[in-house]
CSV table of C-alpha atoms in Angstrom, one decimal:
chain,number,residue,atom,x,y,z
A,1,UNK,CA,-45.2,32.3,20.1
A,2,UNK,CA,-47.1,28.9,20.3
A,3,UNK,CA,-47.9,26.7,17.2
A,4,UNK,CA,-49.7,23.4,17.2
A,5,UNK,CA,-50.4,20.3,15.0
A,6,UNK,CA,-51.8,16.8,15.1
A,7,UNK,CA,-49.2,14.2,15.8
A,8,UNK,CA,-48.7,10.6,16.7
A,9,UNK,CA,-47.0,9.7,20.0
A,10,UNK,CA,-45.2,6.4,20.9
A,11,UNK,CA,-44.5,6.1,24.6
A,12,UNK,CA,-41.9,3.3,24.4
A,13,UNK,CA,-44.0,1.0,26.5
A,14,UNK,CA,-46.7,0.1,24.1
A,15,UNK,CA,-46.5,-0.4,20.3
A,16,UNK,CA,-50.0,1.4,20.1
A,17,UNK,CA,-49.7,4.9,18.7
A,18,UNK,CA,-51.5,7.7,20.5
A,19,UNK,CA,-53.0,10.6,18.5
A,20,UNK,CA,-52.1,13.9,20.3
A,21,UNK,CA,-52.2,17.5,19.8
A,22,UNK,CA,-48.6,18.8,19.8
A,23,UNK,CA,-47.7,22.3,20.9
A,24,UNK,CA,-44.5,24.1,20.2
A,25,UNK,CA,-43.8,27.1,22.5
A,26,UNK,CA,-41.0,29.0,20.6
A,27,UNK,CA,-40.3,31.4,23.5
A,28,UNK,CA,-39.8,28.6,26.1
A,29,UNK,CA,-38.2,26.2,23.6
A,30,UNK,CA,-40.4,23.3,24.5
A,31,UNK,CA,-42.9,20.8,23.1
A,32,UNK,CA,-45.7,19.8,25.2
A,33,UNK,CA,-48.8,17.5,24.7
A,34,UNK,CA,-51.5,15.6,26.6
A,35,UNK,CA,-51.4,11.8,26.4
A,36,UNK,CA,-54.4,9.5,26.4
A,37,UNK,CA,-53.8,9.0,30.1
A,38,UNK,CA,-54.4,12.7,30.5
A,39,UNK,CA,-50.7,13.2,31.5
A,40,UNK,CA,-49.1,16.5,30.2
A,41,UNK,CA,-45.6,15.8,28.9
A,42,UNK,CA,-42.9,18.5,28.2
A,43,UNK,CA,-39.8,18.0,26.0
A,44,UNK,CA,-37.2,20.6,25.7
A,45,UNK,CA,-35.9,21.4,22.2
A,46,UNK,CA,-32.4,20.7,23.3
A,47,UNK,CA,-33.5,17.4,24.8
A,48,UNK,CA,-34.8,16.2,21.5
A,49,UNK,CA,-33.4,14.7,18.3
A,50,UNK,CA,-35.0,15.4,14.9
A,51,UNK,CA,-35.1,13.2,11.8
A,52,UNK,CA,-36.7,13.6,8.4
A,53,UNK,CA,-38.2,10.4,7.1
A,54,UNK,CA,-40.0,10.6,3.6
A,55,UNK,CA,-42.9,13.0,4.3
A,56,UNK,CA,-42.7,12.6,8.1
A,57,UNK,CA,-40.7,14.4,10.7
A,58,UNK,CA,-39.7,12.4,13.8
A,59,UNK,CA,-38.9,13.9,17.2
A,60,UNK,CA,-37.1,11.6,19.6
A,61,UNK,CA,-36.3,12.0,23.3
A,62,UNK,CA,-32.5,11.9,23.7
A,63,UNK,CA,-32.8,10.4,27.2
A,64,UNK,CA,-35.2,7.6,26.0
A,65,UNK,CA,-35.1,7.1,22.2
A,66,UNK,CA,-37.9,4.6,22.4
A,67,UNK,CA,-40.2,7.6,22.9
A,68,UNK,CA,-41.0,9.5,19.8
A,69,UNK,CA,-43.5,11.8,18.1
A,70,UNK,CA,-44.3,11.7,14.4
A,71,UNK,CA,-45.6,14.7,12.5
A,72,UNK,CA,-47.0,14.8,8.9
A,73,UNK,CA,-48.2,18.3,8.8
A,74,UNK,CA,-45.9,19.8,6.1
A,75,UNK,CA,-46.7,23.4,7.2
A,76,UNK,CA,-45.8,22.7,10.8
A,77,UNK,CA,-42.7,20.8,9.7
A,78,UNK,CA,-41.4,23.7,7.5
A,79,UNK,CA,-42.2,26.1,10.4
A,80,UNK,CA,-40.4,23.8,12.9
A,81,UNK,CA,-37.3,23.4,10.5
A,82,UNK,CA,-37.0,27.2,10.1
A,83,UNK,CA,-37.2,27.7,13.9
A,84,UNK,CA,-34.6,25.0,14.6
A,85,UNK,CA,-32.3,26.6,12.0
A,86,UNK,CA,-32.8,30.2,13.5
A,87,UNK,CA,-32.0,29.0,16.9
A,88,UNK,CA,-29.0,26.8,15.9
A,89,UNK,CA,-30.7,23.6,17.0
A,90,UNK,CA,-30.1,21.6,13.8
A,91,UNK,CA,-27.8,18.5,14.4
A,92,UNK,CA,-25.0,17.8,12.1
A,93,UNK,CA,-26.8,14.8,10.8
A,94,UNK,CA,-29.8,17.0,9.8
A,95,UNK,CA,-27.6,19.6,8.4
A,96,UNK,CA,-26.0,16.9,6.1
A,97,UNK,CA,-29.5,15.7,5.1
A,98,UNK,CA,-30.5,19.2,4.3
A,99,UNK,CA,-27.6,19.8,1.9
A,100,UNK,CA,-29.5,18.2,-1.0
A,101,UNK,CA,-28.8,15.5,-3.6
A,102,UNK,CA,-26.1,17.4,-5.6
A,103,UNK,CA,-24.0,18.0,-2.5
A,104,UNK,CA,-24.6,14.4,-1.3
A,105,UNK,CA,-23.4,13.2,-4.8
A,106,UNK,CA,-20.2,15.3,-4.5
A,107,UNK,CA,-19.5,14.1,-1.0
A,108,UNK,CA,-20.0,10.4,-2.1
A,109,UNK,CA,-17.7,10.9,-5.1
A,110,UNK,CA,-15.1,12.5,-2.8
A,111,UNK,CA,-15.3,9.7,-0.3
A,112,UNK,CA,-15.1,7.0,-3.0
A,113,UNK,CA,-12.1,9.0,-4.5
A,114,UNK,CA,-10.4,9.2,-1.2
A,115,UNK,CA,-10.9,5.3,-0.6
A,116,UNK,CA,-9.5,4.7,-4.1
A,117,UNK,CA,-6.4,6.8,-3.5
A,118,UNK,CA,-5.9,5.4,-0.1
A,119,UNK,CA,-5.9,1.9,-1.6
A,120,UNK,CA,-3.6,2.8,-4.5
A,121,UNK,CA,-1.2,5.1,-2.6
A,122,UNK,CA,-1.7,5.5,1.2
A,123,UNK,CA,-2.1,1.9,2.2
A,124,UNK,CA,0.9,0.6,0.2
A,125,UNK,CA,3.0,3.5,1.6
A,126,UNK,CA,2.0,2.6,5.2
A,127,UNK,CA,2.5,-1.1,4.5
A,128,UNK,CA,6.0,-0.4,3.0
A,129,UNK,CA,6.8,1.6,6.2
A,130,UNK,CA,5.7,-1.4,8.3
A,131,UNK,CA,8.9,-3.2,7.3
A,132,UNK,CA,10.7,-1.2,10.0
A,133,UNK,CA,8.6,-3.0,12.6
A,134,UNK,CA,10.0,-6.4,11.3
A,135,UNK,CA,13.4,-7.2,12.7
A,136,UNK,CA,16.1,-7.9,10.1
A,137,UNK,CA,16.7,-11.4,11.6
A,138,UNK,CA,13.3,-12.2,10.2
A,139,UNK,CA,14.6,-11.4,6.7
A,140,UNK,CA,17.2,-14.1,7.2
A,141,UNK,CA,14.8,-16.8,8.4
A,142,UNK,CA,12.3,-16.0,5.6
A,143,UNK,CA,15.1,-15.8,2.9
A,144,UNK,CA,16.6,-19.2,4.1
A,145,UNK,CA,13.1,-20.8,3.8
A,146,UNK,CA,12.4,-19.5,0.3
A,147,UNK,CA,16.0,-20.3,-0.9
A,148,UNK,CA,15.7,-23.8,0.2
A,149,UNK,CA,12.3,-24.3,-1.4
A,150,UNK,CA,13.2,-22.7,-4.7
A,151,UNK,CA,16.5,-24.5,-5.2
A,152,UNK,CA,14.9,-27.9,-4.7
A,153,UNK,CA,13.2,-27.5,-8.1
A,154,UNK,CA,16.3,-26.1,-9.9
A,155,UNK,CA,19.6,-27.6,-11.0
A,156,UNK,CA,22.5,-25.8,-9.2
A,157,UNK,CA,25.8,-25.4,-10.9
A,158,UNK,CA,28.1,-25.8,-7.9
A,159,UNK,CA,31.4,-25.1,-9.9
A,160,UNK,CA,30.0,-21.8,-11.4
A,161,UNK,CA,28.4,-20.9,-8.1
A,162,UNK,CA,31.9,-21.2,-6.5
A,163,UNK,CA,33.4,-19.1,-9.2
A,164,UNK,CA,30.7,-16.4,-8.9
A,165,UNK,CA,31.2,-16.2,-5.1
A,166,UNK,CA,34.9,-15.7,-5.7
A,167,UNK,CA,34.1,-13.0,-8.3
A,168,UNK,CA,31.8,-11.2,-5.8
A,169,UNK,CA,34.5,-11.4,-3.0
A,170,UNK,CA,36.8,-9.4,-5.2
A,171,UNK,CA,34.4,-6.5,-5.1
A,172,UNK,CA,33.6,-3.8,-2.5
A,173,UNK,CA,29.8,-4.2,-2.3
A,174,UNK,CA,28.9,-2.2,0.8
A,175,UNK,CA,26.8,-5.1,1.9
A,176,UNK,CA,25.2,-5.1,5.3
A,177,UNK,CA,24.4,-8.9,5.1
A,178,UNK,CA,26.5,-11.9,4.3
A,179,UNK,CA,26.1,-12.6,0.6
A,180,UNK,CA,25.9,-16.0,-1.1
A,181,UNK,CA,25.6,-16.4,-4.8
A,182,UNK,CA,24.1,-19.4,-6.6
A,183,UNK,CA,24.1,-20.2,-10.3
A,184,UNK,CA,21.2,-22.2,-11.6
A,185,UNK,CA,21.5,-24.0,-14.9
A,186,UNK,CA,18.5,-22.7,-16.9
A,187,UNK,CA,17.9,-20.9,-20.3
A,188,UNK,CA,15.8,-18.5,-18.3
A,189,UNK,CA,17.1,-14.9,-18.4
A,190,UNK,CA,16.7,-14.0,-14.7
A,191,UNK,CA,18.4,-13.1,-11.4
A,192,UNK,CA,16.8,-12.4,-8.0
A,193,UNK,CA,17.9,-11.4,-4.6
A,194,UNK,CA,16.3,-12.8,-1.4
A,195,UNK,CA,16.2,-10.8,1.9
A,196,UNK,CA,18.8,-13.0,3.6
A,197,UNK,CA,21.4,-12.0,1.1
A,198,UNK,CA,21.1,-15.1,-1.2
A,199,UNK,CA,21.4,-14.0,-4.8
A,200,UNK,CA,20.3,-16.5,-7.4
A,201,UNK,CA,21.7,-16.0,-11.0
A,202,UNK,CA,20.4,-18.1,-13.8
A,203,UNK,CA,22.9,-19.3,-16.5
A,204,UNK,CA,20.6,-17.7,-19.2
A,205,UNK,CA,21.5,-14.2,-18.1
A,206,UNK,CA,25.1,-15.0,-17.7
A,207,UNK,CA,25.1,-16.3,-21.3
A,208,UNK,CA,23.7,-12.9,-22.5
A,209,UNK,CA,26.7,-11.1,-21.0
A,210,UNK,CA,29.7,-10.1,-23.1
A,211,UNK,CA,32.1,-8.6,-20.5
A,212,UNK,CA,32.7,-8.8,-16.7
A,213,UNK,CA,31.6,-5.2,-16.1
A,214,UNK,CA,28.0,-6.3,-16.9
A,215,UNK,CA,28.3,-9.0,-14.2
A,216,UNK,CA,29.5,-6.4,-11.8
A,217,UNK,CA,26.6,-4.2,-12.7
A,218,UNK,CA,24.1,-7.1,-12.1
A,219,UNK,CA,25.7,-8.0,-8.7
A,220,UNK,CA,25.8,-4.3,-7.7
A,221,UNK,CA,22.1,-3.9,-8.6
A,222,UNK,CA,20.9,-7.1,-6.7
A,223,UNK,CA,23.1,-6.3,-3.6
A,224,UNK,CA,21.4,-2.8,-3.5
A,225,UNK,CA,18.0,-4.5,-3.3
A,226,UNK,CA,19.2,-6.6,-0.4
A,227,UNK,CA,20.8,-3.6,1.5
A,228,UNK,CA,17.5,-1.6,1.1
A,229,UNK,CA,15.3,-4.6,2.0
A,230,UNK,CA,13.4,-3.9,-1.2
A,231,UNK,CA,11.9,-7.4,-1.6
A,232,UNK,CA,10.4,-7.2,1.9
A,233,UNK,CA,9.1,-3.6,1.1
A,234,UNK,CA,7.5,-4.8,-2.2
A,235,UNK,CA,6.0,-7.8,-0.5
A,236,UNK,CA,4.5,-5.6,2.1
A,237,UNK,CA,3.2,-3.2,-0.6
A,238,UNK,CA,1.6,-6.2,-2.4
A,239,UNK,CA,-0.1,-7.2,0.8
A,240,UNK,CA,-1.0,-3.7,1.9
A,241,UNK,CA,-4.7,-4.4,2.4
A,242,UNK,CA,-3.9,-7.1,5.0
A,243,UNK,CA,-0.9,-5.2,6.6
A,244,UNK,CA,-2.7,-1.9,6.9
A,245,UNK,CA,-4.5,-2.5,10.2
A,246,UNK,CA,-1.4,-4.3,11.6
A,247,UNK,CA,0.8,-1.5,10.8
A,248,UNK,CA,-1.5,1.1,12.4
A,249,UNK,CA,-1.7,-1.0,15.5
A,250,UNK,CA,2.0,-1.7,15.6
A,251,UNK,CA,1.2,-5.4,15.5
A,252,UNK,CA,4.7,-6.9,14.6
A,253,UNK,CA,3.6,-10.5,15.1
A,254,UNK,CA,0.6,-9.9,12.8
A,255,UNK,CA,2.8,-8.4,10.1
A,256,UNK,CA,5.3,-11.2,10.2
A,257,UNK,CA,2.5,-13.9,10.0
A,258,UNK,CA,1.1,-12.3,6.9
A,259,UNK,CA,4.5,-12.0,5.2
A,260,UNK,CA,5.3,-15.6,6.1
A,261,UNK,CA,2.2,-16.9,4.5
A,262,UNK,CA,3.1,-15.2,1.3
A,263,UNK,CA,6.8,-15.8,1.3
A,264,UNK,CA,6.6,-17.9,-1.9
A,265,UNK,CA,5.9,-14.8,-4.0
A,266,UNK,CA,9.4,-13.3,-3.1
A,267,UNK,CA,11.0,-14.7,-6.3
A,268,UNK,CA,8.4,-13.1,-8.6
A,269,UNK,CA,8.0,-9.7,-7.1
A,270,UNK,CA,8.1,-6.8,-9.6
A,271,UNK,CA,10.0,-3.9,-8.1
A,272,UNK,CA,8.7,-0.4,-8.3
A,273,UNK,CA,10.3,2.2,-10.4
A,274,UNK,CA,11.5,4.0,-7.3
A,275,UNK,CA,13.3,0.9,-6.0
A,276,UNK,CA,14.8,0.1,-9.4
A,277,UNK,CA,16.0,3.7,-9.8
A,278,UNK,CA,17.7,3.6,-6.3
A,279,UNK,CA,19.2,0.2,-7.0
A,280,UNK,CA,20.6,1.6,-10.3
A,281,UNK,CA,22.2,4.5,-8.5
A,282,UNK,CA,23.8,2.4,-5.9
A,283,UNK,CA,24.8,-0.3,-8.4
A,284,UNK,CA,26.4,2.4,-10.5
A,285,UNK,CA,28.3,3.6,-7.5
A,286,UNK,CA,29.6,0.1,-6.8
A,287,UNK,CA,31.0,0.0,-10.4
A,288,UNK,CA,32.8,3.3,-9.8
A,289,UNK,CA,34.1,2.2,-6.4
A,290,UNK,CA,35.6,-0.9,-7.9
A,291,UNK,CA,37.0,1.0,-10.9
A,292,UNK,CA,34.9,-1.0,-13.3
A,293,UNK,CA,33.6,0.5,-16.4
A,294,UNK,CA,30.0,1.8,-15.5
A,295,UNK,CA,29.0,1.3,-19.2
A,296,UNK,CA,28.6,-2.3,-18.2
A,297,UNK,CA,25.2,-1.4,-16.6
A,298,UNK,CA,23.9,0.4,-19.7
A,299,UNK,CA,25.3,-2.4,-21.9
A,300,UNK,CA,23.6,-5.0,-19.9
A,301,UNK,CA,20.2,-3.2,-19.9
A,302,UNK,CA,20.4,-2.6,-23.7
A,303,UNK,CA,21.4,-6.2,-24.3
A,304,UNK,CA,18.4,-7.5,-22.2
A,305,UNK,CA,16.0,-5.2,-24.1
A,306,UNK,CA,17.4,-6.2,-27.5
A,307,UNK,CA,17.2,-10.0,-26.6
A,308,UNK,CA,13.5,-9.9,-25.7
A,309,UNK,CA,11.1,-11.1,-28.5
A,310,UNK,CA,7.4,-10.7,-29.0
A,311,UNK,CA,6.8,-14.2,-27.7
A,312,UNK,CA,9.3,-14.5,-24.8
A,313,UNK,CA,10.0,-11.7,-22.4
A,314,UNK,CA,13.0,-12.5,-20.1
A,315,UNK,CA,11.8,-13.1,-16.5
A,316,UNK,CA,14.4,-10.5,-15.4
A,317,UNK,CA,12.5,-7.8,-17.2
A,318,UNK,CA,9.3,-8.9,-15.5
A,319,UNK,CA,10.7,-8.5,-12.0
A,320,UNK,CA,13.1,-5.6,-12.9
A,321,UNK,CA,11.3,-3.5,-15.5
A,322,UNK,CA,14.0,-1.9,-17.7
A,323,UNK,CA,12.7,1.2,-19.5
A,324,UNK,CA,14.4,3.6,-21.9
A,325,UNK,CA,14.2,6.1,-19.1
A,326,UNK,CA,16.4,3.9,-16.9
A,327,UNK,CA,18.9,3.4,-19.6
A,328,UNK,CA,19.0,7.2,-20.3
A,329,UNK,CA,19.5,7.8,-16.5
A,330,UNK,CA,22.5,5.5,-16.4
A,331,UNK,CA,24.0,7.1,-19.4
A,332,UNK,CA,23.5,10.6,-17.9
A,333,UNK,CA,25.3,9.4,-14.8
A,334,UNK,CA,28.2,8.1,-17.0
A,335,UNK,CA,28.5,11.6,-18.6
A,336,UNK,CA,28.1,13.6,-15.4
A,337,UNK,CA,30.2,11.7,-12.8
A,338,UNK,CA,34.0,11.4,-12.6
A,339,UNK,CA,35.4,7.9,-12.5
A,340,UNK,CA,38.5,5.9,-13.4
A,341,UNK,CA,38.5,2.6,-15.0
A,342,UNK,CA,41.2,0.0,-14.2
A,343,UNK,CA,41.5,-3.3,-16.1
A,344,UNK,CA,41.1,-6.1,-13.6
A,345,UNK,CA,42.6,-9.5,-15.0
A,346,UNK,CA,41.3,-11.6,-12.1
A,347,UNK,CA,37.7,-10.5,-12.6
A,348,UNK,CA,38.1,-11.1,-16.3
A,349,UNK,CA,39.5,-14.6,-15.7
A,350,UNK,CA,36.8,-15.5,-13.2
A,351,UNK,CA,34.1,-14.1,-15.6
A,352,UNK,CA,35.4,-16.2,-18.5
A,353,UNK,CA,35.5,-19.4,-16.2
A,354,UNK,CA,31.9,-18.7,-15.2
A,355,UNK,CA,30.9,-18.3,-18.9
A,356,UNK,CA,32.4,-21.7,-19.8
């Protein structure tokens, strides 16, 4: 069966359109027409691309896309579309166009939703996993740099720092890095761990403590963050948009460069609930291993929560969000786990000296 219509042909050599009579031979699956130069041209259906543009239908030659035919006959267009559909010659692009506005809207919303979920969950997850590409020696170099910069603007209490290091040496901390503790004289209630094993404790949080078991709980918690490289993971999560491509490509140098440029944020990172929960579990285990009363952890958390006011939230709570759920989890561990508590006069004495 042969059908025909008036069409406009562009030969790719001149911008001048040629009015032609276009024939479609459905049995032979070809288009054919005569040009103004009286040349007959045949295009196979499978050698052609089809596009709908407003009320026009465009046929392009796959071998030379500069050559095209434009049809405006709606009856011919509908007949051609039906024929292409019947013979399976509709491209995926045209199939997508033919789905209609409602389906297009659903697809668009789905794509936007996937992009949003990727940004919120997938990209941070991949960026966090990118930490394994960074050698741990880089943690040490980065931590040393940040420690030096941060302590330049704070007053270090060398006597209390020495006592705190002695206190920590009495504990089994399961640390995989050398630890160094520094006490900073400040009313700020805060403590933070750097990736190199430096742990900075502000006198404000020491003043809030009532017993040495609370200090062991704080140290155990911070050491767990160091052991698990949590500060590096959170930094990578926060920079996930930049790190995503580098992680996919396995570009270690690119990852380290981005982290290095943002190292100054390490002190103010807010750990995720997952990291805090894991640090609580491991910190709790440190208390039990050292036969220190694990109630020190729940007492410390409760005290920090009670001490916050509507006008001043301790910085420790900003970087280590303490929720009722976390306190309840610690108390459940106290009730469910077996442990023995031995009084430790040396820790008690050192704690009292640190508090002076």
